[in-house]
Coordinates of C-alpha atoms in Angstrom, one line a residue:
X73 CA 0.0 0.0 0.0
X74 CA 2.6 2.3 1.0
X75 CA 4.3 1.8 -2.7
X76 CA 0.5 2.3 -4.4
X77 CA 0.3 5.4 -2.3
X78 CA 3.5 6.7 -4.2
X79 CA 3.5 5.4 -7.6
X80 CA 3.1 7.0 -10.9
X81 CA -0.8 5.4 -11.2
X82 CA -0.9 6.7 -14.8
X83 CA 1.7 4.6 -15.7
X84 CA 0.8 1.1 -13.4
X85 CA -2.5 0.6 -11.7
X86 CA -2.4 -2.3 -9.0
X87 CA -5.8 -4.6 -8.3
X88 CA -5.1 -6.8 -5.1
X89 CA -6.0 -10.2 -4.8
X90 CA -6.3 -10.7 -1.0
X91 CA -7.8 -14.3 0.9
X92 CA -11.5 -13.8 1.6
X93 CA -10.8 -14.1 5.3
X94 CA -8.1 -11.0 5.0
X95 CA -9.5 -8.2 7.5
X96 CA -8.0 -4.6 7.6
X97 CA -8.1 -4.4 4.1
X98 CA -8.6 -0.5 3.2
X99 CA -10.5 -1.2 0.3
X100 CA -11.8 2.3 0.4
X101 CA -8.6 3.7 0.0
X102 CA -7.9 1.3 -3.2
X103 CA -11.1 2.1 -5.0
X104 CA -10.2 5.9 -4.6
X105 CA -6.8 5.3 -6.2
X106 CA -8.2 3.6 -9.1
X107 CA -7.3 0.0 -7.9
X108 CA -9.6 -3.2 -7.3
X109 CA -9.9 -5.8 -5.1
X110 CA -10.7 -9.5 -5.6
X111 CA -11.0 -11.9 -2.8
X112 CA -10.3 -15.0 -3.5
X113 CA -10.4 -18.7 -1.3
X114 CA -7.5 -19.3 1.2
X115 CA -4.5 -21.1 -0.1
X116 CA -5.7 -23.2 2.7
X117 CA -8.3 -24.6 0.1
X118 CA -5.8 -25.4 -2.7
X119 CA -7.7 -26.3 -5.7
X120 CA -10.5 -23.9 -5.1
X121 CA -7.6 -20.9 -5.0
X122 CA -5.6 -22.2 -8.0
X123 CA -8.9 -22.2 -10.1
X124 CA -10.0 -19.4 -9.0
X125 CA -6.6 -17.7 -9.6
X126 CA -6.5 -19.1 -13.5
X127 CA -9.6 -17.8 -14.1
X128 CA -9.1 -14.3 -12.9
X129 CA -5.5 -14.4 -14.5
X130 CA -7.1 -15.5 -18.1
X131 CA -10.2 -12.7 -17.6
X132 CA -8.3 -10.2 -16.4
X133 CA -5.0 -10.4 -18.4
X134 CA -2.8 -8.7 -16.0
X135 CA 0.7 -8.5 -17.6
X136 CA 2.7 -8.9 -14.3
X137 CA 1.7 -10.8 -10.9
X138 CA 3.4 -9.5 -7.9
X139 CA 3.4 -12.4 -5.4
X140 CA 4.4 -11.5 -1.8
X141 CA 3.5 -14.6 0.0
X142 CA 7.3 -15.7 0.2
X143 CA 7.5 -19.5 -0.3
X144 CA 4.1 -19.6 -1.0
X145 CA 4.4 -17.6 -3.9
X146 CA 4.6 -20.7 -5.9
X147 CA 1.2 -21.6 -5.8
X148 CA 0.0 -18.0 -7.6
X149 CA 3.1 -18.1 -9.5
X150 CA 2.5 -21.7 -11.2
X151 CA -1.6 -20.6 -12.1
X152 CA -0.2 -17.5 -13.3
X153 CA 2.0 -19.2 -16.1
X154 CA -0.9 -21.8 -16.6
X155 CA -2.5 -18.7 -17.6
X156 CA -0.1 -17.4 -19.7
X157 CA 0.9 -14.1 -17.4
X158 CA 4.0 -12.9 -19.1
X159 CA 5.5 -11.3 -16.0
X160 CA 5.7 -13.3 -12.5
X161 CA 7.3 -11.6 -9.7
X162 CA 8.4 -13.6 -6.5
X163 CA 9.1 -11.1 -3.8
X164 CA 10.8 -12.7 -0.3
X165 CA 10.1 -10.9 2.7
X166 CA 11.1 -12.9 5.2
X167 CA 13.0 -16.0 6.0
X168 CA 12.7 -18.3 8.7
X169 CA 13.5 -19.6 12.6
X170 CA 12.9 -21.1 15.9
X171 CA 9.9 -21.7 17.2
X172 CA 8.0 -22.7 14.2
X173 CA 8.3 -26.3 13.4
X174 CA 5.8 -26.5 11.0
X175 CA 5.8 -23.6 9.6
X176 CA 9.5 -24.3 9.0
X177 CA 8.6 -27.4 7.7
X178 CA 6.5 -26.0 5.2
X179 CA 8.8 -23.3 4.2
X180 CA 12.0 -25.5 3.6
X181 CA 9.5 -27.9 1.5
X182 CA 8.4 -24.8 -0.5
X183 CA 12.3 -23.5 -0.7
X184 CA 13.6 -25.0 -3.9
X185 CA 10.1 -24.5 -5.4
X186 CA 10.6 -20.6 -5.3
X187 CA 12.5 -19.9 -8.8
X188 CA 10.4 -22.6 -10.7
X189 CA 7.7 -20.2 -12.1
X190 CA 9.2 -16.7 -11.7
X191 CA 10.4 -14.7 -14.4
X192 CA 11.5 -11.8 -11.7
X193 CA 13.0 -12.1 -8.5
X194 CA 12.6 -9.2 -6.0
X195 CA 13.3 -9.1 -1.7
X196 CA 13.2 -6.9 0.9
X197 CA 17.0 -7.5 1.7
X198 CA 20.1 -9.5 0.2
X199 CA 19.9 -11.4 3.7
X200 CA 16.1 -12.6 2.3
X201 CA 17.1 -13.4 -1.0
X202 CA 19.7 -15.5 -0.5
X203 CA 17.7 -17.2 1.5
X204 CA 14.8 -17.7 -0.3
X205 CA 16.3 -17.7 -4.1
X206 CA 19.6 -19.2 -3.4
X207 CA 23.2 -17.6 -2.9
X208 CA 24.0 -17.8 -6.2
X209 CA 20.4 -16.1 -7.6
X210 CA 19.8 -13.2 -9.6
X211 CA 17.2 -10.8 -7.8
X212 CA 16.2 -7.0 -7.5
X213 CA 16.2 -5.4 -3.5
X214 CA 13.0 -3.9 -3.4
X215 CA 13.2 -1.9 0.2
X216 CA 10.0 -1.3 2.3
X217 CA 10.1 2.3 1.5
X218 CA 8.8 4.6 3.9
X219 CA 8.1 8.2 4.1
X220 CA 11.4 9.2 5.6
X221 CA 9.9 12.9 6.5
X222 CA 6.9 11.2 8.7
X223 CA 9.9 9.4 11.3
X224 CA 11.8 12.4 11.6
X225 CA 12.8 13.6 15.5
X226 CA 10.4 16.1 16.7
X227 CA 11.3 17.3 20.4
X228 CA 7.6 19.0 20.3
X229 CA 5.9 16.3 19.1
X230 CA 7.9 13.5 21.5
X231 CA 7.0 16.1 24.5
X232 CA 3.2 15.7 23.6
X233 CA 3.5 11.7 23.0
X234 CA 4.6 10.6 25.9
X235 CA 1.7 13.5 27.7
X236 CA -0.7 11.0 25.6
X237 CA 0.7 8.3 27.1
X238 CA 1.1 8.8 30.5
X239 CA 5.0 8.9 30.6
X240 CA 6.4 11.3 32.6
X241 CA 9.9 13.1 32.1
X242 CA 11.9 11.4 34.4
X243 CA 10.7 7.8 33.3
X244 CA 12.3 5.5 30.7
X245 CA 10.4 4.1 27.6
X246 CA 11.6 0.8 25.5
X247 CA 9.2 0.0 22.4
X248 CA 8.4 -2.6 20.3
X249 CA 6.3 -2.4 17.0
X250 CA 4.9 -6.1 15.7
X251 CA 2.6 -8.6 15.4
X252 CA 2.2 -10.5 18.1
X253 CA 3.1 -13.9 17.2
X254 CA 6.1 -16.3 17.8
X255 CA 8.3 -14.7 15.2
X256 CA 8.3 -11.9 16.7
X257 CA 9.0 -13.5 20.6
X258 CA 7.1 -9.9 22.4
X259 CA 7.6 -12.6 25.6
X260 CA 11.2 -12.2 25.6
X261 CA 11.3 -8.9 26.1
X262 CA 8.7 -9.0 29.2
X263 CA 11.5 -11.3 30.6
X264 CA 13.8 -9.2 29.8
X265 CA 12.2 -6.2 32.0
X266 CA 11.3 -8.6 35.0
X267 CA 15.1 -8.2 35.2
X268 CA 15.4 -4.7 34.5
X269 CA 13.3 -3.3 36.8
X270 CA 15.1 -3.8 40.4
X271 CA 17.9 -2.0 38.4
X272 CA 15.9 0.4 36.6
X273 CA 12.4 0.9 38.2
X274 CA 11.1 3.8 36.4
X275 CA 11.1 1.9 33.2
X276 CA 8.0 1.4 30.9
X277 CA 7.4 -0.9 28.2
X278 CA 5.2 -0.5 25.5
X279 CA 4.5 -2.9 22.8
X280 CA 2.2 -1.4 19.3
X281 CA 0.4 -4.1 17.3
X282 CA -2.1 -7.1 17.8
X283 CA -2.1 -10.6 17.2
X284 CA -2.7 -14.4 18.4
X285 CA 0.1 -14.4 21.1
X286 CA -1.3 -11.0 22.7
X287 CA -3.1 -12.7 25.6
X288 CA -0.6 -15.4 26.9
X289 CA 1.8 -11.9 26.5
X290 CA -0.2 -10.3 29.0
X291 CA -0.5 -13.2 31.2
X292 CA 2.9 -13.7 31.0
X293 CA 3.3 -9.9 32.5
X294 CA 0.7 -10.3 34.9
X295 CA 2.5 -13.5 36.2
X296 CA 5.5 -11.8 36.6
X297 CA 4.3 -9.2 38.7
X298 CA 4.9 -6.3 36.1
X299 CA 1.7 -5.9 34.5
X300 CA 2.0 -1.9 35.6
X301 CA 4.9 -1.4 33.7
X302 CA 3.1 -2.3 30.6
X303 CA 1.5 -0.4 28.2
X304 CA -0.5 -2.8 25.0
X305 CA -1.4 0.0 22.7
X306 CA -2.8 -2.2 20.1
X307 CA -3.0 -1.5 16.7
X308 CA -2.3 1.9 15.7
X309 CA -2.1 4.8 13.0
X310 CA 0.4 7.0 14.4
X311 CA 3.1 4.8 15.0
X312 CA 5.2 7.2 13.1
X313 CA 5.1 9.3 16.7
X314 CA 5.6 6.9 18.6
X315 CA 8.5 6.4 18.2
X316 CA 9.3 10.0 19.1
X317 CA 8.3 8.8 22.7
X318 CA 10.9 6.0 23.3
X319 CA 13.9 6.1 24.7
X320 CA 15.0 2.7 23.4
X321 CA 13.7 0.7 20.6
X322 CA 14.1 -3.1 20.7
X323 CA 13.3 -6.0 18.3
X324 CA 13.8 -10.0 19.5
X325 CA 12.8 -11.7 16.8
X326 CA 13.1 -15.3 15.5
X327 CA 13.8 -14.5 11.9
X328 CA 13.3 -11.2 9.8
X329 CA 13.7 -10.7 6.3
X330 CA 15.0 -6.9 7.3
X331 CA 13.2 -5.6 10.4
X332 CA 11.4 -2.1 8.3
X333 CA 10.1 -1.2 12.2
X334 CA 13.8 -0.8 13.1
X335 CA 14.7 1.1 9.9
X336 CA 11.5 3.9 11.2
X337 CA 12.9 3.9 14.6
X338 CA 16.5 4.8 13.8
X339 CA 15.1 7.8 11.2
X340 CA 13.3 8.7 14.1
X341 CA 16.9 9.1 16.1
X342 CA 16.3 6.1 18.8
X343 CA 18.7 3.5 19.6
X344 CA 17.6 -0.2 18.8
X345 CA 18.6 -3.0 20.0
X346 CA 17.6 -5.9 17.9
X347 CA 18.3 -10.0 17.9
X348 CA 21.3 -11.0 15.8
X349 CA 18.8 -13.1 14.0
X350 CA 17.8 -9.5 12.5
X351 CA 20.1 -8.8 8.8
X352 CA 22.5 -6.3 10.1
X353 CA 21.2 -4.7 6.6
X354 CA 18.7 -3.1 9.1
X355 CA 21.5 -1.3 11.0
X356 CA 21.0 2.4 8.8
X357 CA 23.1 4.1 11.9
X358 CA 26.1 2.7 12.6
X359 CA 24.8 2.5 16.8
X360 CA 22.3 -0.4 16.3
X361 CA 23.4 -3.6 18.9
X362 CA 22.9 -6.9 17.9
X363 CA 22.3 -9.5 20.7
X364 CA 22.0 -13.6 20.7
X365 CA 18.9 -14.5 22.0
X366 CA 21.0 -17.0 24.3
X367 CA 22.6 -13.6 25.8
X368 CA 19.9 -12.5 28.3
X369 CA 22.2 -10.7 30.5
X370 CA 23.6 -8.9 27.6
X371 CA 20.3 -7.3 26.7
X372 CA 19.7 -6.3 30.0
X373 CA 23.1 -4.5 30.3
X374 CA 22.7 -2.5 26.7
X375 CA 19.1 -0.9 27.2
X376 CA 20.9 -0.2 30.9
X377 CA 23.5 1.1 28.9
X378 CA 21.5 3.8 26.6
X379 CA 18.8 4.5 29.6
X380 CA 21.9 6.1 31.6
X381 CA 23.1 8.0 28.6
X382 CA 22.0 11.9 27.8
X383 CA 19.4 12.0 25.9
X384 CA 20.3 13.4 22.6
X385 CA 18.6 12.3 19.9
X386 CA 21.0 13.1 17.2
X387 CA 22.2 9.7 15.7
X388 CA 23.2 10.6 12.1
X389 CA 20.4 9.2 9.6
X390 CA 20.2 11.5 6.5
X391 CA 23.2 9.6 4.4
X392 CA 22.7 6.9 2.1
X393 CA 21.6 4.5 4.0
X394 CA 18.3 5.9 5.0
X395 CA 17.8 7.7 1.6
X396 CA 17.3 3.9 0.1
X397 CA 14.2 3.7 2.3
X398 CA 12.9 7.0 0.5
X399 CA 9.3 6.1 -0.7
X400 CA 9.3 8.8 -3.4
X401 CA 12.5 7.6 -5.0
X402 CA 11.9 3.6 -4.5
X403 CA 8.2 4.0 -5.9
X404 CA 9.5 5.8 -8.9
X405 CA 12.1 2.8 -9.3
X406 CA 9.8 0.3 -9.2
X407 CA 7.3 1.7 -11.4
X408 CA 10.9 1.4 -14.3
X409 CA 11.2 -2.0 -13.5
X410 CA 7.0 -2.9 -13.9
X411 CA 7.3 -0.8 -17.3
X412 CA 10.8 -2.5 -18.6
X413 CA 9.9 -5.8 -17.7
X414 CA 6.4 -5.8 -18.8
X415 CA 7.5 -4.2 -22.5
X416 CA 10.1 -6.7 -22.9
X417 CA 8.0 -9.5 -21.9
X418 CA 5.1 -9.2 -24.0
X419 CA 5.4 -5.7 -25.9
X420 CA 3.5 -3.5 -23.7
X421 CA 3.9 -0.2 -24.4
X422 CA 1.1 1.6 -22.8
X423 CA -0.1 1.9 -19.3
X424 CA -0.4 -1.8 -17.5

């Protein structure tokens, strides 16, 4: 959405093809922009969804399919070439780790699958390519472009955050933005400020998103005694000032195909701490700290670390690094490589 937001619509116009159980899909916002949206059955109901998807492929004759379901892709990928769709785009976002045996299992079934129908290859990192494609594969890095302008540090607008909140000056903030599921592992950090706290007991931890694993988090808190020291903000639209209001951002995941929620928080000046299971691709300031999940201790002793250090949020973001993530610049990229690709494919020469 973020890259439909941005792109040059009179040149490429997307229609989304989203499971008929999706929710929070802003279909409003689509139709405004010129796009569609087709539901279609679960992948969970295979021959039902391949159908489907050849039929909408041969009616519809889309010259590209983007697929963004990872290892899955191959299932829209292989209807698509039944079809006869000149362009098919496999696009990894993600890779894979503890804590999710069969979803692992399922994944490194799918793995040497992944190049079989594509004509493109595109990821959200050379870490999730390589993974996904093979080490040896020829693919595009597509960044989750953001709008770098909406992260910048705002003292004002950090003041009147953490008012919102309930934070005062003099307490210290550590943040998380995710799903809650076992990916992203929101219980480790809840461990991790059980331990904290005798050291540092005007912390606060807040976690944005929702999710399956939300409930046994809270348990989990309550459990441990530390329930008021939590804040579960749930989904939410102005995450971009959020992270104005922490002092620390931190990220324990499993597996991540890049870690974009890191990439916001470090435009937005605030040191991360993230799980060396993170691509270190994610690391756009030079300061982020990478920690084994085995290394408990360690964790506790870096957010102790940057809680005792002035605040001054002037880590140096406007280089290169960040610039990649510029939406304006990435959308107007990938709109070049929709357009070359789809003209060389099948000779199409006006808008797709």
């Amino acid at each position: 959405m973020n890259y439909y937001r941005h792109i040059d619509r009179n040149k490429v116009q997307f229609d989304f093809l989203v499971d008929d159980d999706s929710t929070r899909v802003p279909e409003e916002e689509i139709k405004a922009l010129g796009g569609r949206v087709f539901r279609i059955p679960p992948y969970q109901h295979p021959l039902r969804y391949h159908n489907e998807l050849v039929r909408l492929f041969r009616e519809e004759h889309w010259p590209i399919v983007h697929s963004h379901i990872n290892t899955l892709s191959v299932f829209p990928l292989s209807a698509a070439k039944k079809a006869g769709v000149p362009v098919r785009i496999a696009h990894s976002h993600s890779t894979m780790g503890k804590g999710e045996f069969a979803k692992n299992l399922m994944k490194l079934a799918l793995r040497p699958l992944s190049n079989l129908y594509t004509t493109e290859r595109f990821a959200c990192s050379e870490y999730a390519g390589k993974w996904l494609f093979g080490r040896n594969a020829d693919f595009t890095v597509i960044p989750n472009a953001i709008e770098l302008e909406k992260f910048h540090f705002d003292p004002v607008l950090r003041q009147e955050t953490r008012k919102e909140l309930g934070i005062a000056d003099d307490m210290f903030l550590i943040g998380h933005v995710g799903r809650f599921m076992p990916q992203k592992n929101q219980a480790f950090l809840v461990d991790v400020l059980a331990k904290l706290l005798p050291q540092k007991p005007n912390t606060m931890l807040a976690f944005v998103g929702d999710g399956p694993d939300r409930p046994g988090v809270q348990q989990h808190a309550q459990e441990l005694g530390i329930g008021d020291h939590i804040l579960f903000l749930g989904q939410r639209t102005d995450v971009n000032h959020l992270y104005q209001a922490f002092d620390a951002f931190c990220l324990p995941s499993r597996y991540e195909g890049l870690g974009m929620v890191a990439i916001e928080a470090q435009v937005a000046e605030c040191p991360c701490v993230l799980s060396d299971q993170v691509p270190h691709e994610a690391d756009i300031s030079g300061k982020t700290s990478f920690i084994s999940l085995e290394n408990k201790s360690s964790w506790i002793s870096t957010v102790l670390n940057i809680s005792s250090q002035t605040a001054n949020r002037q880590i140096e973001t406007s280089n290169t690094c960040a610039e990649k993530y510029d939406i304006s610049a990435s959308a107007n990229r990938l709109t070049f490589l929709y357009v070359s690709s789809a003209e060389s494919a099948n000779g199409w020469e006006e808008t797709l």
